[in-house]
Short mmCIF file of C-alpha atoms in Angstrom, two decimals:
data_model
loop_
_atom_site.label_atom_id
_atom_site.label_comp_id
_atom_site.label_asym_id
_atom_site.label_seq_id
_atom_site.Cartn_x
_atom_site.Cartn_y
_atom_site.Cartn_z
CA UNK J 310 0.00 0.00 0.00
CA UNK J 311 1.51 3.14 -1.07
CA UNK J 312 2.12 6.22 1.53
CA UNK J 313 -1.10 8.58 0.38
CA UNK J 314 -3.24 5.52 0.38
CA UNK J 315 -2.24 4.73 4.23
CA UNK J 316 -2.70 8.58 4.93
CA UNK J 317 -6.00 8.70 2.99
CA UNK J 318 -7.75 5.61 4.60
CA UNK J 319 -6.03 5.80 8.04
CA UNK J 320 -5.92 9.77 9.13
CA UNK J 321 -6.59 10.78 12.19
CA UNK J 322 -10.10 11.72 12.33
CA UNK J 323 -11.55 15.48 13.05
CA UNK J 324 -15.37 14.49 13.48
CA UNK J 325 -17.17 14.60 16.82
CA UNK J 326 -18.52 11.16 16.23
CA UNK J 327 -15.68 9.57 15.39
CA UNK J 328 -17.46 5.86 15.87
CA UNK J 329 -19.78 6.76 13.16
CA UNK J 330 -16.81 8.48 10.76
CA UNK J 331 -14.25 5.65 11.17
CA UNK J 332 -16.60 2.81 9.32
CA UNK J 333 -17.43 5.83 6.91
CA UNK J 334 -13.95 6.41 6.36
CA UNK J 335 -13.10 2.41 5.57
CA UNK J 336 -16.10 1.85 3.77
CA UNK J 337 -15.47 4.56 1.33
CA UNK J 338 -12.16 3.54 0.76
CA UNK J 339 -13.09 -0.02 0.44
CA UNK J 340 -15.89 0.72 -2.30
CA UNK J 341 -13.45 3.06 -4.36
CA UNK J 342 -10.85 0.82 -4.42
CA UNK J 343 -8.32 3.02 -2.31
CA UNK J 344 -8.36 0.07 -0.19
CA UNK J 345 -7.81 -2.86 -2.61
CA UNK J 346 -9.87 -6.26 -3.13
CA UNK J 347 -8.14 -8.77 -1.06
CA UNK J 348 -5.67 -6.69 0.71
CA UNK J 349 -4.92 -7.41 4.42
CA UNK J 350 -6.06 -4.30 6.72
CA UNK J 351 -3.36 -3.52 9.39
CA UNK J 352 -3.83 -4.59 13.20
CA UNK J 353 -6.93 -3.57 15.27
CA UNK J 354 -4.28 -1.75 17.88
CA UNK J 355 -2.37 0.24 14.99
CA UNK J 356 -5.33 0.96 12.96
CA UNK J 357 -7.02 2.68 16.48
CA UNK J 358 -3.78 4.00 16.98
CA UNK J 359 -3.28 6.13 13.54
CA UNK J 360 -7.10 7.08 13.18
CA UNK J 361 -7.24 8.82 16.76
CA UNK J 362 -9.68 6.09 18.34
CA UNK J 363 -10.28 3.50 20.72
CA UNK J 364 -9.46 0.00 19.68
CA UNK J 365 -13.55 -0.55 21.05
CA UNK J 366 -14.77 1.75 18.51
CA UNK J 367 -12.82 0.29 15.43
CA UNK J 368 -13.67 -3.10 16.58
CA UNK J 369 -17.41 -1.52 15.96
CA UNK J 370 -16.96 0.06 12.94
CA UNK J 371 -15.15 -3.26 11.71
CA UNK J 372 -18.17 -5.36 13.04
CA UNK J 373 -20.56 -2.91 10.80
CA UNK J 374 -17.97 -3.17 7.49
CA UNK J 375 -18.01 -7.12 8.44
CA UNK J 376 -22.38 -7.07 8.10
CA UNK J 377 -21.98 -4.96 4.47
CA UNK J 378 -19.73 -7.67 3.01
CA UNK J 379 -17.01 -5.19 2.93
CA UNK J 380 -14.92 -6.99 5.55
CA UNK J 381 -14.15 -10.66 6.25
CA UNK J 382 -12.43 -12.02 9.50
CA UNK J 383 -9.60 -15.45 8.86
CA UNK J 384 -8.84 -16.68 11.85
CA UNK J 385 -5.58 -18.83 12.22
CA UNK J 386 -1.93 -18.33 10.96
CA UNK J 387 -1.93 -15.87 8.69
CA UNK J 388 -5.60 -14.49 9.92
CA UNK J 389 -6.69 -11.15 10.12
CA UNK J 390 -8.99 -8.73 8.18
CA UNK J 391 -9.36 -8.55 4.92
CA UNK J 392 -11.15 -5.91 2.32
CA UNK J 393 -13.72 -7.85 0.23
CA UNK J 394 -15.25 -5.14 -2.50
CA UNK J 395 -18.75 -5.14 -2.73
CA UNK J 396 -19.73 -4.05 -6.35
CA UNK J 397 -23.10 -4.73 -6.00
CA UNK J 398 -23.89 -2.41 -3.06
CA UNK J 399 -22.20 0.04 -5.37
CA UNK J 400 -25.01 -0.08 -8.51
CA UNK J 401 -27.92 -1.08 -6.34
CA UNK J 402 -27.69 2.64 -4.81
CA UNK J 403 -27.32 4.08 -8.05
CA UNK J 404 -31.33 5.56 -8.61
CA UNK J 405 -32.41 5.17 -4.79
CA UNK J 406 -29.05 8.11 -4.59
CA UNK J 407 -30.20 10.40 -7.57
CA UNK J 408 -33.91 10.87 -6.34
CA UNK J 409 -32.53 12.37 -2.84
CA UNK J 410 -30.76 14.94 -5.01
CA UNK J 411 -32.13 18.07 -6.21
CA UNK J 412 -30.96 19.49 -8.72
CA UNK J 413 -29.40 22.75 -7.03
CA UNK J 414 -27.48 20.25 -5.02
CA UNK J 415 -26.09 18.64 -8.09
CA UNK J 416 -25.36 22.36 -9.85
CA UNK J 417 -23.50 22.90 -6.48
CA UNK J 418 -21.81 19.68 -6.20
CA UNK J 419 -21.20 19.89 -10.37
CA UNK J 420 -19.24 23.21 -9.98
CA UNK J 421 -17.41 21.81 -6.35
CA UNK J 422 -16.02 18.88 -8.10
CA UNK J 423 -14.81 20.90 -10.99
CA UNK J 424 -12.93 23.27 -8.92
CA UNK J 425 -11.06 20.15 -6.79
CA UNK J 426 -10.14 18.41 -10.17
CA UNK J 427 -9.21 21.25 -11.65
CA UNK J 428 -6.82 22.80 -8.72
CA UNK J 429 -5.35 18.83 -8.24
CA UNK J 430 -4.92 18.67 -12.00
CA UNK J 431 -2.93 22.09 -11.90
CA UNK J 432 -0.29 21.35 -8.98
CA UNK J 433 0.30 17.72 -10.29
CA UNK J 434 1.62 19.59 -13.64
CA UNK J 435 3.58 22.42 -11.93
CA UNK J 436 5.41 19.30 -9.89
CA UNK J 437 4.98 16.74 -13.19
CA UNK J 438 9.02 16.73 -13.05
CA UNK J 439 8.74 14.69 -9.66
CA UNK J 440 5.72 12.22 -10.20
CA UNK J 441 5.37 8.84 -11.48
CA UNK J 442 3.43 9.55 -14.56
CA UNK J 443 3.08 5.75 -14.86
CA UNK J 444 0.94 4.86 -12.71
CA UNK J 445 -1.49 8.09 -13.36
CA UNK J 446 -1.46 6.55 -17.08
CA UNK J 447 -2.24 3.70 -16.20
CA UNK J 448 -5.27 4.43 -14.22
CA UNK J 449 -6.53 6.95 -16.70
CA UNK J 450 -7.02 3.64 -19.59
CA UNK J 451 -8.46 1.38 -16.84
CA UNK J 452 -11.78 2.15 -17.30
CA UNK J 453 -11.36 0.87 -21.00
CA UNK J 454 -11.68 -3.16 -20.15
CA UNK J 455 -15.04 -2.39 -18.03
CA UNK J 456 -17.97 -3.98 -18.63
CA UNK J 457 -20.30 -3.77 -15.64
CA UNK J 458 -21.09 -0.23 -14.14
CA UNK J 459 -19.49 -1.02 -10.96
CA UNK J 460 -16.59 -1.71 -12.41
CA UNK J 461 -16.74 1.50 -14.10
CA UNK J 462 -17.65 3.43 -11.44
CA UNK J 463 -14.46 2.01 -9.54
CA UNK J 464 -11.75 2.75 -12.71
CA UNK J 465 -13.15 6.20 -13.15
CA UNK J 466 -12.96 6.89 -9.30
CA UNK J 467 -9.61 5.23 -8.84
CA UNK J 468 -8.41 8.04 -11.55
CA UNK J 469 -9.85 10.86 -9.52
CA UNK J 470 -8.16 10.02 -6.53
CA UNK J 471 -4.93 9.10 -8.54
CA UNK J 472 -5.13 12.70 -10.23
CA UNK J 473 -5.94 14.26 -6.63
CA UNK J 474 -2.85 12.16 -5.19
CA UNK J 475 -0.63 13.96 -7.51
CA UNK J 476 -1.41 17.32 -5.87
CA UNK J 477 0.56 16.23 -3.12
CA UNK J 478 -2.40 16.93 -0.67
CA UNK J 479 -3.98 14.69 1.32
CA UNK J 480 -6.30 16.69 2.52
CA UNK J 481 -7.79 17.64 -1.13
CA UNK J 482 -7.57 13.42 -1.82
CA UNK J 483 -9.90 13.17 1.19
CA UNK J 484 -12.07 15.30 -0.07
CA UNK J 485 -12.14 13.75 -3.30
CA UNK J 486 -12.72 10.64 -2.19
CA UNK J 487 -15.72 11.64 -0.02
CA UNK J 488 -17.15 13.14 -3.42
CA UNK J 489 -16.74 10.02 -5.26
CA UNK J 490 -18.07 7.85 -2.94
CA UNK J 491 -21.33 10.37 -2.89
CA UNK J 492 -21.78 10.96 -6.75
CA UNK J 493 -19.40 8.35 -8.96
CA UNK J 494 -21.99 5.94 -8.74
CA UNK J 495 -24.65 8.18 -9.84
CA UNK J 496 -22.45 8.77 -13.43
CA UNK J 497 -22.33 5.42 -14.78
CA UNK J 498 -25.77 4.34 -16.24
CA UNK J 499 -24.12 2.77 -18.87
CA UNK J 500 -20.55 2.07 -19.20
CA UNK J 501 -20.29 0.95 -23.04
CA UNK J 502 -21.69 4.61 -23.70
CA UNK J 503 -19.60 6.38 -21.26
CA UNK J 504 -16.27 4.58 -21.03
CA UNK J 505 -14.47 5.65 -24.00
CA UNK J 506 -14.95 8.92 -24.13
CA UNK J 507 -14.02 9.08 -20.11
CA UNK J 508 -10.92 7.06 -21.14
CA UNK J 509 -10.03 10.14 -23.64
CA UNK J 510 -10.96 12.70 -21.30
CA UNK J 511 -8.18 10.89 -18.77
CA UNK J 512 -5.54 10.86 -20.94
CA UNK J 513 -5.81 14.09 -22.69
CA UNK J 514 -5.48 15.66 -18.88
CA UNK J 515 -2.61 12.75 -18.17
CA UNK J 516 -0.82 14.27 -21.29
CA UNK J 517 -1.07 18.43 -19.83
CA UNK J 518 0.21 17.12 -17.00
CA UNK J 519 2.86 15.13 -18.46
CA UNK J 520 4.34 18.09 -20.31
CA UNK J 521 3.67 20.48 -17.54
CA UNK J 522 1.03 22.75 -18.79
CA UNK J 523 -1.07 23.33 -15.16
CA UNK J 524 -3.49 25.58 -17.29
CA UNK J 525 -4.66 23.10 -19.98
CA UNK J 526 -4.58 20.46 -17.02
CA UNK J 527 -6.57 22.76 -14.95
CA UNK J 528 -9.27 23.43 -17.83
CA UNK J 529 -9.34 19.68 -19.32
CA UNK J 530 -10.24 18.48 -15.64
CA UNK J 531 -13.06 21.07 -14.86
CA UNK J 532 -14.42 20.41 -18.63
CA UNK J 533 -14.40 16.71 -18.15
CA UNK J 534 -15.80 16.55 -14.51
CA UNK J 535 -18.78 19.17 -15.54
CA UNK J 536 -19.54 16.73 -18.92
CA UNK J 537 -19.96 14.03 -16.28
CA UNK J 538 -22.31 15.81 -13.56
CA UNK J 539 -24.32 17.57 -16.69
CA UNK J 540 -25.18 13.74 -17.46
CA UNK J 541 -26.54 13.23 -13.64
CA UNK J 542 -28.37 16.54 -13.74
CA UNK J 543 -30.28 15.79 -17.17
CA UNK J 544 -30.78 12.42 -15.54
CA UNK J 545 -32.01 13.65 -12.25
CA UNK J 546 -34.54 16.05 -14.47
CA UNK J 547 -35.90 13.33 -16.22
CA UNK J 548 -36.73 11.36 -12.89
CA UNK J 549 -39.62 14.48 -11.84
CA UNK J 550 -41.47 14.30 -15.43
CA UNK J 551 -44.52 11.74 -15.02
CA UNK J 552 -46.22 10.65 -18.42
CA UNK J 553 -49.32 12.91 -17.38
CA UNK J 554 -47.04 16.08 -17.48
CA UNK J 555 -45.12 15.00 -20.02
CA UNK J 556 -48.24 15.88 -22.48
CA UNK J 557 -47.54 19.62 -21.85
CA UNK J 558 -45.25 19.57 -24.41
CA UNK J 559 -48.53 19.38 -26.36
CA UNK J 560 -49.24 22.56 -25.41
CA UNK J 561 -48.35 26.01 -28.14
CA UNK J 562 -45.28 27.97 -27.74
CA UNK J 563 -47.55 31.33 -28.04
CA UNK J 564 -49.26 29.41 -24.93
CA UNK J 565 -46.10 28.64 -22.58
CA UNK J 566 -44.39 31.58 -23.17
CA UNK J 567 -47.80 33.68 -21.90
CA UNK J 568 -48.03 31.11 -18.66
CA UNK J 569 -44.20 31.93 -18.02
CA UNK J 570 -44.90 35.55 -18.39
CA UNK J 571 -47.90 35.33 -15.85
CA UNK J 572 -45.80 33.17 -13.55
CA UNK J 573 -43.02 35.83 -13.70
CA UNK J 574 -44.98 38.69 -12.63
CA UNK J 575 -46.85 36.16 -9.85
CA UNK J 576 -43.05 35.79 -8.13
CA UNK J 577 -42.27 39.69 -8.83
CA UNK J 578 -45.86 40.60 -7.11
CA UNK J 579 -45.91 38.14 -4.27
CA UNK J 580 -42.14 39.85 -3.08
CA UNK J 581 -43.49 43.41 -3.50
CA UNK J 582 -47.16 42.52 -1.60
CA UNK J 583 -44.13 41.30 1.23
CA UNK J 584 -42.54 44.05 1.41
CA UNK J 585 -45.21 45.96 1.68
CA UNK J 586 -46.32 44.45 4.47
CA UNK J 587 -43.28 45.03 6.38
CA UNK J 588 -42.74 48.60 5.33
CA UNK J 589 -45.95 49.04 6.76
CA UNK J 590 -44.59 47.98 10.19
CA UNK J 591 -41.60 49.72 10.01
CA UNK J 592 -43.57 53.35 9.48
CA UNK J 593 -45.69 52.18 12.12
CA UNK J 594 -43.30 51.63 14.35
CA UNK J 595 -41.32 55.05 13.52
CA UNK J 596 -44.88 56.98 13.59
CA UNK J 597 -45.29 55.67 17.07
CA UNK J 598 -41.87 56.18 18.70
CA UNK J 599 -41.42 52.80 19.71
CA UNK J 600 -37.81 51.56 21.69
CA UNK J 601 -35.84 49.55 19.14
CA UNK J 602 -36.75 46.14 20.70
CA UNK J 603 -40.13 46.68 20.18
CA UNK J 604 -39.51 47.63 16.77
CA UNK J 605 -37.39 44.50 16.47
CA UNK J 606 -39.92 42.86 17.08
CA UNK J 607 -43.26 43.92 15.61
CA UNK J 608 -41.53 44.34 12.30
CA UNK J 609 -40.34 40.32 12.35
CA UNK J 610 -44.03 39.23 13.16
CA UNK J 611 -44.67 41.02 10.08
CA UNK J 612 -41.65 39.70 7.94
CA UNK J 613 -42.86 36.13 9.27
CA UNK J 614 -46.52 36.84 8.37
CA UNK J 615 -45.38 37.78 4.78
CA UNK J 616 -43.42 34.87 4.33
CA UNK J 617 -46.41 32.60 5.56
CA UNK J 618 -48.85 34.57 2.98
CA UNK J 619 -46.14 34.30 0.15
CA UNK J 620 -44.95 30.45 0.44
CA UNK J 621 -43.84 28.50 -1.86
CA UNK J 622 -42.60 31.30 -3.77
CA UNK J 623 -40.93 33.39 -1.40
CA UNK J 624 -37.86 32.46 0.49
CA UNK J 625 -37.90 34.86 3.02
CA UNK J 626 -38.22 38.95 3.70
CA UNK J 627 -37.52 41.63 6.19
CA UNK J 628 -36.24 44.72 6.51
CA UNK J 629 -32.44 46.44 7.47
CA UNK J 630 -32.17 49.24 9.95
CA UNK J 631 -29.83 51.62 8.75
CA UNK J 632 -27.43 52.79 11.20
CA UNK J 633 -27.15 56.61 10.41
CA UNK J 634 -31.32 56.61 11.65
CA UNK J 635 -31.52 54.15 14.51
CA UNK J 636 -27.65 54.70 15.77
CA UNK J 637 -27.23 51.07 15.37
CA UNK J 638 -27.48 48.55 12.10
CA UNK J 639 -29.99 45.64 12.55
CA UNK J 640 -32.17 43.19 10.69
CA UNK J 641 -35.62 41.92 11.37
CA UNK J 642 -35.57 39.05 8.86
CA UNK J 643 -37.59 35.83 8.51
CA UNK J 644 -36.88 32.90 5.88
CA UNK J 645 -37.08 29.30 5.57
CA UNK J 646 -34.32 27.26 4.88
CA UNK J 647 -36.01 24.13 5.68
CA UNK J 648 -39.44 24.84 3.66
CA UNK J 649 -42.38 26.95 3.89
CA UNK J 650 -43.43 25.17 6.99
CA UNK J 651 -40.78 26.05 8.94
CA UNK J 652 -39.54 30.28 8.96
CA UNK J 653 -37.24 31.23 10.86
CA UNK J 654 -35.65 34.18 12.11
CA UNK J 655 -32.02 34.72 10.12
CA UNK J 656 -29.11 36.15 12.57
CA UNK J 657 -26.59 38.26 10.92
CA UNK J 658 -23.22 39.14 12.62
CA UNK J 659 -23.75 42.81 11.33
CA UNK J 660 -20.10 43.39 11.77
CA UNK J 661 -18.91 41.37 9.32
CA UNK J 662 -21.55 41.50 7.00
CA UNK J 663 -20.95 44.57 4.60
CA UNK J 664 -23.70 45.86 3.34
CA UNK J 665 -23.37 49.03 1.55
CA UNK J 666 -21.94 46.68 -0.91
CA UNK J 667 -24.54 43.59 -0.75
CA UNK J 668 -25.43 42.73 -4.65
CA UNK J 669 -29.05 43.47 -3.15
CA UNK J 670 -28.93 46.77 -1.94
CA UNK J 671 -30.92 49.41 -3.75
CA UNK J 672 -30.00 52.67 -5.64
CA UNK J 673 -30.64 55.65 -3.84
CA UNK J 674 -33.21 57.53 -6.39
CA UNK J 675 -35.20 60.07 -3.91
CA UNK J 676 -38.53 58.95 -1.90
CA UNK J 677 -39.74 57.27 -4.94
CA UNK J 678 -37.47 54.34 -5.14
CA UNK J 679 -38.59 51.56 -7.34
CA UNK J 680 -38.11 47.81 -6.60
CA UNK J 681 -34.57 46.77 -7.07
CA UNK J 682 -33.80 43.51 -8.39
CA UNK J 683 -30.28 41.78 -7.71
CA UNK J 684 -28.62 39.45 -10.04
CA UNK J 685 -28.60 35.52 -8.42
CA UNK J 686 -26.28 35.56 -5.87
CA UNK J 687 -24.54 33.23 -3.05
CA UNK J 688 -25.57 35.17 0.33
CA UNK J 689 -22.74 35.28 2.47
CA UNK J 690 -25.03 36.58 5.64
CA UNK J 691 -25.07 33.00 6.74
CA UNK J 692 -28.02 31.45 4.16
CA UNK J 693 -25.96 29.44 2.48
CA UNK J 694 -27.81 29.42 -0.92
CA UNK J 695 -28.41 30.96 -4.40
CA UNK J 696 -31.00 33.57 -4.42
CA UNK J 697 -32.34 37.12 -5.47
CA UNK J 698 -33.47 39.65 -3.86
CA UNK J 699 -36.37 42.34 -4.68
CA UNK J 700 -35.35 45.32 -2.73
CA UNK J 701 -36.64 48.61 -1.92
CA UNK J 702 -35.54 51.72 0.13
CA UNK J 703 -37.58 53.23 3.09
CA UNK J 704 -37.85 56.96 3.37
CA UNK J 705 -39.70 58.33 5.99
CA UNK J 706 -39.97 62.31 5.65
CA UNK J 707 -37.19 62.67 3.31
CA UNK J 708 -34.40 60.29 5.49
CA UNK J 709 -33.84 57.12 4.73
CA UNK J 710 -34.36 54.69 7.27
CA UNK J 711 -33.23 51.46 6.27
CA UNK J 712 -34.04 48.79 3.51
CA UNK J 713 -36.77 46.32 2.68
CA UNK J 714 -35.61 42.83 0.91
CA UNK J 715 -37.44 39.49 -0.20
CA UNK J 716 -35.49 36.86 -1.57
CA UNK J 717 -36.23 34.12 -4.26
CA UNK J 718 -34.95 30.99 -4.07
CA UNK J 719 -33.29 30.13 -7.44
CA UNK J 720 -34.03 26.35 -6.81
CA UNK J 721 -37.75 27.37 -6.63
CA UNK J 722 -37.69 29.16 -9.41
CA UNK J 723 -36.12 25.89 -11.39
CA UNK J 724 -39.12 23.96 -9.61
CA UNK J 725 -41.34 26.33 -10.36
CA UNK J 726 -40.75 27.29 -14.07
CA UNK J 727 -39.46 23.81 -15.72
CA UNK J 728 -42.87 22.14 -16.48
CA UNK J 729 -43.81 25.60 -18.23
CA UNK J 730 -40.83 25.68 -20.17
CA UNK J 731 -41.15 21.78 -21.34
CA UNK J 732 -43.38 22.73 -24.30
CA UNK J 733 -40.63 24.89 -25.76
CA UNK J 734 -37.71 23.92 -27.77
CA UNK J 735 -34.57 22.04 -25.95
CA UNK J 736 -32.49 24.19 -24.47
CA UNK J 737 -34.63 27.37 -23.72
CA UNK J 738 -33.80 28.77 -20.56
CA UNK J 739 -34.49 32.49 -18.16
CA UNK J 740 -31.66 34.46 -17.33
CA UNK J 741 -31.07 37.03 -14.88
CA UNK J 742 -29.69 40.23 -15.93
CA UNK J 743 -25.93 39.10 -16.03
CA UNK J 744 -26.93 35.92 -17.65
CA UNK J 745 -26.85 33.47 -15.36
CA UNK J 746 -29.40 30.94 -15.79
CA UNK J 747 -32.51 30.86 -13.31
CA UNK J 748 -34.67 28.23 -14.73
CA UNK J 749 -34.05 25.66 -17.32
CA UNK J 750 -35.55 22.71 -19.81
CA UNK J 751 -32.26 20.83 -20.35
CA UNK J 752 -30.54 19.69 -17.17
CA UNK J 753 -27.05 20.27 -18.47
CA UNK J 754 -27.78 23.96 -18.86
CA UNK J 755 -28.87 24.01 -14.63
CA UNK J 756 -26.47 26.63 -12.81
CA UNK J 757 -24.62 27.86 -16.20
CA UNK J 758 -24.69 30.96 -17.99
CA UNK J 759 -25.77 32.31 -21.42
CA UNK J 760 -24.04 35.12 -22.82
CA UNK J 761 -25.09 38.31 -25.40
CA UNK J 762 -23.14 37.14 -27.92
CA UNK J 763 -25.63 33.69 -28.22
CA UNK J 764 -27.45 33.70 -31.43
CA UNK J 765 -30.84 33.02 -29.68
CA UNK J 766 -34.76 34.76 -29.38
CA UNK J 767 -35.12 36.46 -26.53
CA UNK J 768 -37.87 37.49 -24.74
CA UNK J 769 -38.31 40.45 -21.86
CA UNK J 770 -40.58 39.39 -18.82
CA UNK J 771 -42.75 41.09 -16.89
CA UNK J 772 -41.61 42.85 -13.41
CA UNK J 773 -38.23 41.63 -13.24
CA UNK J 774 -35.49 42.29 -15.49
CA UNK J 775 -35.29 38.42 -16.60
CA UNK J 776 -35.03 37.13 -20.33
CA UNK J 777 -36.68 34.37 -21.76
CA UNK J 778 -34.01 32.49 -24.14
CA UNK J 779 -35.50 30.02 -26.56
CA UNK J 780 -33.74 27.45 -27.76
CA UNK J 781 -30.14 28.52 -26.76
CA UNK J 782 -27.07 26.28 -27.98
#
């Protein structure tokens, strides 16, 4: 067993449960092949020893990888445990996996995976001079003599761990094996399709890193590793169409394109009636000269009332005190992170959260400001997800006191818009104002972009500044 393989499966772990991680950690390792059919695992006391646990706990975790079929005990001269791959395990999850995906989560994964194979690709060609090429050739034509998806879904893995071993991380080769263990499987539907153009893929990003170019290696691996997610995410969008919905495509073009346009101005409406209600509580609470707690509060009851009235298409709303007119910066925000049925209040750190330059905050344009509509956007307030935000400024007798905000989830507008947009040719998509893609008929296209150089008819809709692209390529 070579030294990143050891460091890989054996680590010390970090997690709090560490009796729950450590059979994670071997069973992983087992199914991906990091941890070889047949090979002997070391001693119970060493492998407690390197992993950071009791021998109790790996005797557990052992026990568990024995009742998989991952594990078998010999007793005797020469005994011990052994690693017995379980390829079957591997394919039966295949489609029982997928479903618990949405597709956000697979954009997100898509573009995580990218950036890991991209980065490992780069630093194994700046440091090609002091690798052994061989054996990262080698595993890059495995995949070639595979016939059965599991044994695909091993070869291809094994690569991606190779190519992540050359970085000369281990803790990027841990990650990447905790990816591939979570999405290789879902990949390989059919090998005989996929495997030769994988095997290409391989070796065209063996051969940048061969002659040293970390760019091309960089670019070939985030190419290649998107290719393969876009074929779970077209796969995962076929999964939601039932044959009754299916006959929308039945429907006119003239006919979708007016139910997208009414659909648009349904999400655009629903986050101004919130906002509304909340600016009402904020003048209220200004009018009457309530203490800031009290205004605190009374203006969240409202935020969470407006989220209640606008669910499923709102994400969340509130409102931001601005410092210059309360003496302090605060936000009275509800949302719901776990689904309409549950809002909850969102807690900001307001000192590290800048928001004069927040992609949602609003021109100043007098006592008359319109609604202002941000681009999609990662919130770094502590969401955690893609959305937009309809924003508007509050000016109470010619001072502004803060701003009002409700956010759409871009996952809910994908949910929302995709069996309206079925009827229309492949590839038609909504863009935000930058581009990037909101809502989508062709899985491959989820999470992308679609610039104004693309030869394709495009269509203004109502109350936001989104584009409806028909037919992109």
């Amino acid at each position: 067993m070579t030294t990143w393989k050891e460091q890989l499966a054996f680590a010390p772990l970090e997690a709090a449960d560490r009796g729950e991680e450590v059979g994670r950690r071997l069973r992983h390792a087992i199914e991906l092949g990091v941890l070889e059919n047949g090979s002997q695992l070391p001693s119970e006391s060493y492998l407690a020893s390197r992993m950071g646990v009791s021998t109790l706990t790996l005797r557990s975790a052992l026990a568990e990888l024995r009742g998989l079929g991952l594990v078998e005990t010999r007793r005797g001269k020469g005994g011990g445990s052994f690693v017995k791959a379980n390829t079957g395990d591997i394919t039966r999850m295949q489609r029982q996996s997928l479903e618990a995906y949405s597709l956000e989560d697979l954009r997100d994964m898509r573009e995580y995976r990218a950036f890991l194979a991209g980065a490992a690709a780069a630093a194994a060609a700046e440091q090609s001079h002091r690798l052994s090429m061989g054996r990262l050739d080698y595993s890059s034509q495995e995949i070639r003599a595979c016939e059965h998806p599991a044994d695909a879904i091993r070869a291809d893995s094994k690569f991606h761990i190779e190519l992540a071993a050359s970085s000369g991380s281990v803790r990027l080769t841990r990650q990447e094996v905790a990816l591939q263990a979570e999405v290789g499987p879902l990949i390989w539907v059919d090998p005989k399709e996929h495997r030769d153009t994988a095997a290409e893929d391989h070796a065209k990003i063996v051969e940048a890193i061969s002659t040293g170019d970390a760019q091309r290696a960089r670019t070939l691996a985030e190419e290649h590793v998107r290719r393969d997610m876009n074929l779970v995410i077209d796969e995962r969008m076929t999964m939601d169409r039932t044959p009754v919905e299916a006959l929308t495509r039945s429907a006119s073009t003239d006919d979708a394109v007016a139910a997208i346009e009414a659909l648009a101005a349904m999400f655009s409406g629903t986050a101004a009636t919130a906002m509304r209600e909340v600016e009402q509580a904020v003048r209220a609470c200004i009018g009457a000269g309530v203490r800031r707690d009290r205004a605190d509060s009374d203006i969240y009851g409202a935020a969470r009332r407006a989220v209640a009235a606008g669910a499923p298409l709102l994400y969340g709303t509130g409102f931001v005190a601005e410092e210059s007119y309360f003496g302090e910066s605060w936000i009275a925000w509800c949302y719901t992170p776990s689904g309409p049925e549950s809002p909850q209040r969102l807690y900001v750190d307001m000192d590290l959260y800048d928001f004069a330059t927040a992609p949602w905050r609003p021109h100043d344009q007098g006592d008359e400001s319109p609604i202002h509509t941000s681009h999609a956007y990662v919130d770094a307030s502590g969401t955690n997800e893609t959305v937009i935000t309809l924003s508007k400024r509050v000016v109470v007798a010619g001072t502004y006191v803060g701003t009002l905000g409700a956010d759409l989830h871009v996952s809910r507008l994908q949910t929302s818009f995709e069996p309206l947009l079925r009827p229309l040719p492949a590839n038609t998509c909504i863009v935000d104002q930058f581009g990037a893609i909101l809502a989508t008929n062709t899985g491959r296209f989820v999470g992308g972009t679609i610039s104004e150089s693309d030869d394709v008819r495009r269509q203004a809709l109502p109350g936001v500044p989104w584009t409806l692209c028909l037919g992109a390529d």
